[in-house]
CSV table of C-alpha atoms in Angstrom, one decimal:
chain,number,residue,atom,x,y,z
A,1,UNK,CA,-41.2,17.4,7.9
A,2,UNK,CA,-41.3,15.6,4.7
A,3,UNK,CA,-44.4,13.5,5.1
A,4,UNK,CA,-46.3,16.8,5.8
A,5,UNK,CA,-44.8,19.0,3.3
A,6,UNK,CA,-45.7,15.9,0.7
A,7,UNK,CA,-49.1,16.1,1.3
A,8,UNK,CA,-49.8,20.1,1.5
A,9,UNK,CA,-47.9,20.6,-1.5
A,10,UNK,CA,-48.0,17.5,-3.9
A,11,UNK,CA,-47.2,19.9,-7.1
A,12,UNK,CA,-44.3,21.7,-5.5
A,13,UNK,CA,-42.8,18.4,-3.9
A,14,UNK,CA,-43.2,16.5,-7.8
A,15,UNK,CA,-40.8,19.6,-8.9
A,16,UNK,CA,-38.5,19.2,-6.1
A,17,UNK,CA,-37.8,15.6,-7.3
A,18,UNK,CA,-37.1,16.9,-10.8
A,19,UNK,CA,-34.1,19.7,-9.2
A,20,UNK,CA,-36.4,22.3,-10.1
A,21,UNK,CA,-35.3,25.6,-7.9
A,22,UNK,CA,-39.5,27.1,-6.9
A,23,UNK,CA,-40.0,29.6,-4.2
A,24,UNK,CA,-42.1,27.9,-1.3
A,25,UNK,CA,-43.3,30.1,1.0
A,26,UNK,CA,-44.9,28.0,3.5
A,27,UNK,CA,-42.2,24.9,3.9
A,28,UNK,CA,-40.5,24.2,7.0
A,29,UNK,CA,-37.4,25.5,8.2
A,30,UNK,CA,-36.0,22.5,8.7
A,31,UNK,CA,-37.0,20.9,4.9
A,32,UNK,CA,-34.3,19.9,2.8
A,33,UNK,CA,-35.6,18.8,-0.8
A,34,UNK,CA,-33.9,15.6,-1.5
A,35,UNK,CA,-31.8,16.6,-4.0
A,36,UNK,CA,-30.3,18.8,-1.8
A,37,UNK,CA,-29.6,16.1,0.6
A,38,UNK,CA,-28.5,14.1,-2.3
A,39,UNK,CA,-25.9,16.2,-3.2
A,40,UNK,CA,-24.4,16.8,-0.1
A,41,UNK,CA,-23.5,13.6,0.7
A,42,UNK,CA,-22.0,13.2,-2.6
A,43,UNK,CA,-20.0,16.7,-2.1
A,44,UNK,CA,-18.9,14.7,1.3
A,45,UNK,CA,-17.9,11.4,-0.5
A,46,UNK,CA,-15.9,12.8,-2.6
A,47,UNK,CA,-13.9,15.3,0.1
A,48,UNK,CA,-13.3,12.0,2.5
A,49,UNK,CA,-10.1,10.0,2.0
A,50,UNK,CA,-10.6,6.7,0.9
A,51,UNK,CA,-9.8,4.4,3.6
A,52,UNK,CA,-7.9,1.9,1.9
A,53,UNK,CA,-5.3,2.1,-0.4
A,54,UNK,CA,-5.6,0.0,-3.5
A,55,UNK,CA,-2.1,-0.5,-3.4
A,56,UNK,CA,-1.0,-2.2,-0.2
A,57,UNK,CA,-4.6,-1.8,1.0
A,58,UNK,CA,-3.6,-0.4,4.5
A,59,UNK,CA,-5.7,1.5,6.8
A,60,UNK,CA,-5.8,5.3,5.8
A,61,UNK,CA,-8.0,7.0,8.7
A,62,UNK,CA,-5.3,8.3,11.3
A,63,UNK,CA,-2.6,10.4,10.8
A,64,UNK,CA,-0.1,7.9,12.6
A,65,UNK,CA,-0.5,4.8,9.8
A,66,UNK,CA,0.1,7.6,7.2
A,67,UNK,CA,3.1,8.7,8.6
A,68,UNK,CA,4.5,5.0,9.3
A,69,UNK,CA,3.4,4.5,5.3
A,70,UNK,CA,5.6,6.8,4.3
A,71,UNK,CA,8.5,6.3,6.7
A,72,UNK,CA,8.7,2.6,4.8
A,73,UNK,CA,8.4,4.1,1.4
A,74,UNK,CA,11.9,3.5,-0.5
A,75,UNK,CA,14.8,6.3,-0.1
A,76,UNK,CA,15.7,7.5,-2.9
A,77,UNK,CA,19.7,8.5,-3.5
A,78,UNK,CA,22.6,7.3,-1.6
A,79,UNK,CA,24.7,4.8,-1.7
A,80,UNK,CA,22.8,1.7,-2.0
A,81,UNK,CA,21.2,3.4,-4.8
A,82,UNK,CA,24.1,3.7,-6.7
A,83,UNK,CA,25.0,0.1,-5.9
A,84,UNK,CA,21.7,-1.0,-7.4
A,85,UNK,CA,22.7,1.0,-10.5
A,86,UNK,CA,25.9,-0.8,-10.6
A,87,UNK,CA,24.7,-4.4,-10.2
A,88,UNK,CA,21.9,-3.5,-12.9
A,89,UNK,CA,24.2,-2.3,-15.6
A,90,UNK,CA,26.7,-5.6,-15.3
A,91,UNK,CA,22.9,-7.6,-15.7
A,92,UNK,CA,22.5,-5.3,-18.9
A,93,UNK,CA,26.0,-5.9,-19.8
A,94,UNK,CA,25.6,-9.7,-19.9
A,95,UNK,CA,22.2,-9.2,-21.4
A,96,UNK,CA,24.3,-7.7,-24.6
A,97,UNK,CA,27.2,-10.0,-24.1
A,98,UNK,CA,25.2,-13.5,-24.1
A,99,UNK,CA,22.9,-12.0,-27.2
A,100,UNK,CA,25.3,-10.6,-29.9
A,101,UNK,CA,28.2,-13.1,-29.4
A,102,UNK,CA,26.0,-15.2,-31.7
A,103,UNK,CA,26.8,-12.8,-34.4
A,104,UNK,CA,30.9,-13.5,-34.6
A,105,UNK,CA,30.4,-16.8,-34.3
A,106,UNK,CA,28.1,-17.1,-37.0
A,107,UNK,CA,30.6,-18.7,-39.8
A,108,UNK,CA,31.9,-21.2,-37.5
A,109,UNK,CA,28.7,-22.3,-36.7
A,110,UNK,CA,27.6,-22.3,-40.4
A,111,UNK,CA,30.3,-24.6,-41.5
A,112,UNK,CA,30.1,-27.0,-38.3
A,113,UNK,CA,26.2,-27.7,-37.9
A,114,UNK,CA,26.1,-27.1,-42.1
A,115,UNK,CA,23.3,-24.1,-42.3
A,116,UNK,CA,22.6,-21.7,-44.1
A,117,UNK,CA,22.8,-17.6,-44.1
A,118,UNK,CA,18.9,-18.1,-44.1
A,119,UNK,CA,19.1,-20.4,-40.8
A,120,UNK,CA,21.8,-18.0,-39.0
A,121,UNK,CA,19.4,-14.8,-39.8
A,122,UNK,CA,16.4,-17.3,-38.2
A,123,UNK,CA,18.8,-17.5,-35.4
A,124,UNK,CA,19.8,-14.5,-34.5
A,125,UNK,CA,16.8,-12.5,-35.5
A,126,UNK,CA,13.3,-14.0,-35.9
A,127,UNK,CA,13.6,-16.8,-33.1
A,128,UNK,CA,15.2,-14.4,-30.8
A,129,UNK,CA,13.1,-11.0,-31.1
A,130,UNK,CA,9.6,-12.4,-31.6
A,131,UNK,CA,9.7,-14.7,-28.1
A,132,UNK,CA,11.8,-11.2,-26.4
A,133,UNK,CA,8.6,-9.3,-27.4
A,134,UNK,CA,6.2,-11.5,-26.4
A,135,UNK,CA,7.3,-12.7,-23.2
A,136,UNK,CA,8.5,-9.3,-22.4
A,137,UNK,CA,5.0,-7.7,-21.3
A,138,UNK,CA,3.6,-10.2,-19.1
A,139,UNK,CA,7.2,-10.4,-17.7
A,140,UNK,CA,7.0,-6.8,-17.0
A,141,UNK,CA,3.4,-6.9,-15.3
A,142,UNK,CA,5.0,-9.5,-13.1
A,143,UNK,CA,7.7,-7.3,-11.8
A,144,UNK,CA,4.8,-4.6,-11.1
A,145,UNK,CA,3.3,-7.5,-8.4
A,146,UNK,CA,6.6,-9.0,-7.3
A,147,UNK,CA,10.2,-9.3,-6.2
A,148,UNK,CA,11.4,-7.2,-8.9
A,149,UNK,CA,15.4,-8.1,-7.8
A,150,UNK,CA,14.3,-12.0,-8.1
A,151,UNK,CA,12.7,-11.6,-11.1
A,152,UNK,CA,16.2,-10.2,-12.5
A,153,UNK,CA,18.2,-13.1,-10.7
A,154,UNK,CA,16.2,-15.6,-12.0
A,155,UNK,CA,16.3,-14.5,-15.6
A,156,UNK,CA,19.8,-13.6,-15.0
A,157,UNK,CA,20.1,-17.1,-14.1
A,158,UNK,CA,18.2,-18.7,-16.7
A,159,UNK,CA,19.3,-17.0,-20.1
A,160,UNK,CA,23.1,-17.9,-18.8
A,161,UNK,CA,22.6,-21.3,-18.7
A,162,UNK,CA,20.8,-21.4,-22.0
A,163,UNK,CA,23.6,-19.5,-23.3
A,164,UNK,CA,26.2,-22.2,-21.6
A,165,UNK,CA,23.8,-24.8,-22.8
A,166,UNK,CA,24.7,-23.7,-26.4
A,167,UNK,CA,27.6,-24.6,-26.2
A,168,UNK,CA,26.7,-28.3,-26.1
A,169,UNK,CA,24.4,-28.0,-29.1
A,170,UNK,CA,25.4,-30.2,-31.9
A,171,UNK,CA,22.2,-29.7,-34.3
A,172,UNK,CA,20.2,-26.7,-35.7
A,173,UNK,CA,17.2,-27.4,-34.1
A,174,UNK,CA,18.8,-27.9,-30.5
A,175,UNK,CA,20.1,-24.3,-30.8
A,176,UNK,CA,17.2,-22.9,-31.8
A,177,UNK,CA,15.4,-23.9,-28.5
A,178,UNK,CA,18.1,-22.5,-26.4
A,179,UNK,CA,18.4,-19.0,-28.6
A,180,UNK,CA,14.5,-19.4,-27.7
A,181,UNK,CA,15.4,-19.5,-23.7
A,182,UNK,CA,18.0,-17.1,-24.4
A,183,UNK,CA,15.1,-14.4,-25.7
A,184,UNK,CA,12.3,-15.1,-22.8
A,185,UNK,CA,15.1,-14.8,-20.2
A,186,UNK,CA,16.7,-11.7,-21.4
A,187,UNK,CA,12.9,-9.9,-21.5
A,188,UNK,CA,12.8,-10.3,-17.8
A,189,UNK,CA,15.4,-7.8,-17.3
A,190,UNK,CA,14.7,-4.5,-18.5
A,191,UNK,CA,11.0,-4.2,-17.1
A,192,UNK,CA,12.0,-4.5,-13.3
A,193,UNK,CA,15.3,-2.6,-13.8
A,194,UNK,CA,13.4,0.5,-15.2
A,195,UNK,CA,11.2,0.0,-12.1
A,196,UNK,CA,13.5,-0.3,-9.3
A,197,UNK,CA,15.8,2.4,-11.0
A,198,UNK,CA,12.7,5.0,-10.6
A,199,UNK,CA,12.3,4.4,-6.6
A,200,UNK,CA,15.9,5.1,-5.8
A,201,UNK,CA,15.9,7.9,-7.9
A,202,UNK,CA,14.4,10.8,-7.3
A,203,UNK,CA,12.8,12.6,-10.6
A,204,UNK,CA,15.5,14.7,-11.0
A,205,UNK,CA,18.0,12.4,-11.5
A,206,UNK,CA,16.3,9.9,-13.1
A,207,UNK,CA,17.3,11.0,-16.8
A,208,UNK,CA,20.6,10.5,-16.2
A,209,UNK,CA,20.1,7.3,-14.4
A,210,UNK,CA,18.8,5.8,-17.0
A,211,UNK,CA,21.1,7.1,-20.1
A,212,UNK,CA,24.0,5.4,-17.8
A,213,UNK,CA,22.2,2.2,-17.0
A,214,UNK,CA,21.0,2.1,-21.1
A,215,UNK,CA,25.2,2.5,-21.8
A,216,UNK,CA,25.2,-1.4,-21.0
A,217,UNK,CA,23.8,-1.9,-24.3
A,218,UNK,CA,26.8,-0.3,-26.3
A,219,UNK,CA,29.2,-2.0,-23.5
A,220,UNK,CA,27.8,-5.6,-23.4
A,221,UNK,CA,27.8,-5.6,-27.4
A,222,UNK,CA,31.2,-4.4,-28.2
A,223,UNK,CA,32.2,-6.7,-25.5
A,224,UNK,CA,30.4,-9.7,-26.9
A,225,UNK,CA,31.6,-9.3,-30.4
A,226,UNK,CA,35.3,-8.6,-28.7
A,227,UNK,CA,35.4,-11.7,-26.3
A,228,UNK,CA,33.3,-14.1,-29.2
A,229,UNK,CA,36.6,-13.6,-31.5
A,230,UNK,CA,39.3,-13.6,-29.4
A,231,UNK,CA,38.2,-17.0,-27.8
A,232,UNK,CA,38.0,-18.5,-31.9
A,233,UNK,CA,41.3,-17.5,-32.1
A,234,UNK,CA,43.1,-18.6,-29.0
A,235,UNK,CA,41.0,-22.0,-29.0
A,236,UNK,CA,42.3,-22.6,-32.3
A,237,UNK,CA,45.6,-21.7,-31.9
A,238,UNK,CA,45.8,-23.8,-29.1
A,239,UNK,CA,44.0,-26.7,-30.5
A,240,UNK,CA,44.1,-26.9,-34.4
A,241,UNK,CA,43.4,-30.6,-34.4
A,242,UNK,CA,41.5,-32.9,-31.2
A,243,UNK,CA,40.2,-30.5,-29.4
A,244,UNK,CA,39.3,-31.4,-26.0
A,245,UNK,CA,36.1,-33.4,-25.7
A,246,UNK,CA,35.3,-32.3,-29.4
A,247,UNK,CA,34.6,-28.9,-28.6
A,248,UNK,CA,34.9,-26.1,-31.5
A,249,UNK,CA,35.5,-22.6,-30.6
A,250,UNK,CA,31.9,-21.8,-30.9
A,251,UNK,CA,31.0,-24.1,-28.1
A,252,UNK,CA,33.7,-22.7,-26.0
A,253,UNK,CA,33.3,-19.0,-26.4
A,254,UNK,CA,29.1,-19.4,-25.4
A,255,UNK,CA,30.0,-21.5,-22.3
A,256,UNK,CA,32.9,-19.0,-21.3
A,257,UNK,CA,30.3,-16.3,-21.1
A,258,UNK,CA,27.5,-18.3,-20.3
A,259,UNK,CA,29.2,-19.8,-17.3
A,260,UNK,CA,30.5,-16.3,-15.5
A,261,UNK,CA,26.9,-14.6,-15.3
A,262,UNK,CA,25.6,-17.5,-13.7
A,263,UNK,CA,27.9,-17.2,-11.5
A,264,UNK,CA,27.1,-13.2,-10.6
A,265,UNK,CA,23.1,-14.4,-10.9
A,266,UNK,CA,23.4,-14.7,-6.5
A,267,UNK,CA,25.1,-11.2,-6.4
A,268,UNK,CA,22.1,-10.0,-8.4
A,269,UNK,CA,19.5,-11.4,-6.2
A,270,UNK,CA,21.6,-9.4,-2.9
A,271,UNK,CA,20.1,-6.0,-4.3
């Protein structure tokens, strides 16, 4: 064995250790140096299957958990695909909607709360971008370790009632912390939709998917700028002096979009 071979052959054994390849003529036909032995069992490591997956960390070592792993694994196509698709490009829609409407209401909110152009940029792009950006990644590496569809309910949820909640602003500073809730909402939306859009897609289609759920952008902003001005008009049209309960047209045209995606926020949670 070993032991013997060890002490017959101390100079020979001292190479072995080292990996050097000598001829020995005299060891036994059952000696394996220990690098040999070494390597093996690393060659079989590395063949085996891990056990364990680190993703749902489920048994791997028979061929039935396997096959009931990937009979639960998401289907991709259909028709509750496409529905998903649908109820994620209204969310983008009223993502676009509830952000740019700021920009056609800008002058009426200059002249009523008495800012500035400088304010109104600080508004609608500083306040707004740099919380969207930094609440956007650890938003995103939530939906990666849960419920992706109640991550985009709840931000659905949330950015619409700080939109609403504009409406009832009467100061600069007051509608700067709701543009602020506005931003970290809105950042929770994107992140989970790209996910869940990529599991009921296959590869394939996913391109496409993608470009049409991305056309919410163009949709929700042209809407926004659209709906902003026509509710100025007709509110003050309709009330050119008293208004009820004070309200200017800016106040009215963020709660009458604010106050419908709340409303779809529970349809959004049903995907």
């Amino acid at each position: 064995g070993i032991k013997t071979f060890q002490k017959q052959n101390p100079c020979r054994w001292k190479a072995c250790l080292f990996g050097l390849h000598l001829n020995i003529r005299r060891r036994p036909a059952n000696f394996r140096s220990p690098i040999f032995v070494t390597t093996n069992l690393i060659a079989v490591a590395k063949d085996s299957p891990s056990r364990y997956s680190q993703r749902d960390g489920e048994y791997r070592g028979s061929k039935r958990t396997v096959n009931q792993s990937n009979a639960t694994q998401t289907k991709t196509g259909g028709r509750y695909a496409h529905y998903v698709l649908f109820v994620l490009v209204l969310v983008y829609i009223f993502n676009f909607i509830d952000r740019n409407i700021l920009s056609i209401l800008a002058e009426d909110i200059k002249a009523d709360l008495g800012i500035g152009d400088a304010q109104m940029g600080f508004l609608y792009g500083t306040v707004f971008a740099v919380f969207y950006a930094v609440f956007g990644i650890p938003l995103a590496r939530f939906a990666d370790v849960w419920t992706r569809r109640s991550l985009v309910s709840i931000g659905l949820g949330f950015w619409s009632l700080m939109t609403a909640a504009s409406g009832l602003a009467r100061s600069f500073g007051t509608l700067t912390v709701l543009r602020i809730g506005v931003g970290i909402g809105e950042a929770s939306a994107s992140p989970a939709a790209y996910s869940m859009l990529s599991d009921y897609y296959p590869p394939r289609l996913r391109a496409t998917v993608i470009a049409i759920y991305a056309a919410g952008v163009y949709i929700g902003a042209g809407i926004g700028i659209f709906l902003g001005g026509y509710i100025l008009e007709a509110w003050a049209t309709a009330y050119p002096v008293d208004p009820p309960f004070g309200l200017k047209g800016w106040q009215v045209a963020f709660m009458a979009v604010g106050i419908p995606c709340l409303l779809y926020t529970s349809d959004a949670a049903d995907e």
